[in-house]
């Protein structure tokens, strides 16, 4: 929950942020970070800092697929 709430707060702080879009983007990125972190180790070993470590890679995926 800490990573998700921080991610949502950071996205909402951006000028012109739409709350509905921010919620969808935040949840998507959070899930993608979790998937990437689990691939790097196992789903049993993922901690919050692992999710944060995957943010840049997750943004790259998002930007290349849109």
CSV table of C-alpha atoms in Angstrom, one decimal:
chain,number,residue,atom,x,y,z
A,1,UNK,CA,0.0,0.0,0.0
A,2,UNK,CA,2.9,2.4,0.7
A,3,UNK,CA,4.3,2.2,-2.8
A,4,UNK,CA,0.8,2.6,-4.4
A,5,UNK,CA,-0.2,5.6,-2.3
A,6,UNK,CA,3.2,7.3,-3.0
A,7,UNK,CA,2.9,6.6,-6.7
A,8,UNK,CA,-0.7,8.0,-6.7
A,9,UNK,CA,0.3,11.1,-4.8
A,10,UNK,CA,3.2,11.8,-7.1
A,11,UNK,CA,1.0,11.4,-10.2
A,12,UNK,CA,-1.7,13.6,-8.6
A,13,UNK,CA,0.8,16.3,-7.9
A,14,UNK,CA,1.4,16.8,-11.6
A,15,UNK,CA,-0.3,19.8,-13.1
A,16,UNK,CA,-3.6,19.0,-14.8
A,17,UNK,CA,-3.8,15.5,-13.4
A,18,UNK,CA,-7.2,13.8,-13.8
A,19,UNK,CA,-8.0,11.7,-10.7
A,20,UNK,CA,-9.7,8.9,-12.6
A,21,UNK,CA,-6.8,8.6,-15.1
A,22,UNK,CA,-4.2,8.8,-12.3
A,23,UNK,CA,-5.9,6.0,-10.4
A,24,UNK,CA,-5.9,3.8,-13.5
A,25,UNK,CA,-2.3,4.6,-14.4
A,26,UNK,CA,-1.1,4.2,-10.8
A,27,UNK,CA,-2.7,0.8,-10.3
A,28,UNK,CA,-1.4,-0.4,-13.7
A,29,UNK,CA,2.1,0.8,-13.0
A,30,UNK,CA,2.0,-0.7,-9.5
A,31,UNK,CA,0.9,-4.1,-10.9
A,32,UNK,CA,3.5,-4.0,-13.6
A,33,UNK,CA,6.2,-3.2,-11.1
A,34,UNK,CA,5.1,-6.2,-9.0
A,35,UNK,CA,5.2,-8.5,-12.0
A,36,UNK,CA,8.7,-7.3,-13.0
A,37,UNK,CA,9.9,-7.6,-9.4
A,38,UNK,CA,8.5,-11.2,-9.1
A,39,UNK,CA,10.3,-12.1,-12.4
A,40,UNK,CA,13.6,-10.9,-11.0
A,41,UNK,CA,13.2,-13.0,-7.8
A,42,UNK,CA,10.0,-14.8,-6.9
A,43,UNK,CA,6.6,-13.6,-5.8
A,44,UNK,CA,7.5,-14.7,-2.2
A,45,UNK,CA,10.5,-12.4,-2.0
A,46,UNK,CA,9.1,-9.1,-3.3
A,47,UNK,CA,9.2,-6.2,-0.9
A,48,UNK,CA,8.3,-2.5,-1.4
A,49,UNK,CA,11.8,-1.4,-2.4
A,50,UNK,CA,11.7,-4.0,-5.2
A,51,UNK,CA,8.6,-2.3,-6.6
A,52,UNK,CA,10.2,1.1,-6.5
A,53,UNK,CA,13.3,-0.4,-8.2
A,54,UNK,CA,11.1,-1.4,-11.1
A,55,UNK,CA,9.4,1.9,-11.7
A,56,UNK,CA,11.7,3.1,-14.5
A,57,UNK,CA,11.4,-0.1,-16.4
A,58,UNK,CA,7.7,-0.1,-16.0
A,59,UNK,CA,7.4,3.5,-17.3
A,60,UNK,CA,9.5,2.4,-20.3
A,61,UNK,CA,7.1,-0.4,-21.0
A,62,UNK,CA,4.2,2.0,-20.8
A,63,UNK,CA,5.8,4.6,-23.0
A,64,UNK,CA,6.8,2.1,-25.7
A,65,UNK,CA,3.4,0.4,-25.9
A,66,UNK,CA,1.3,3.6,-26.3
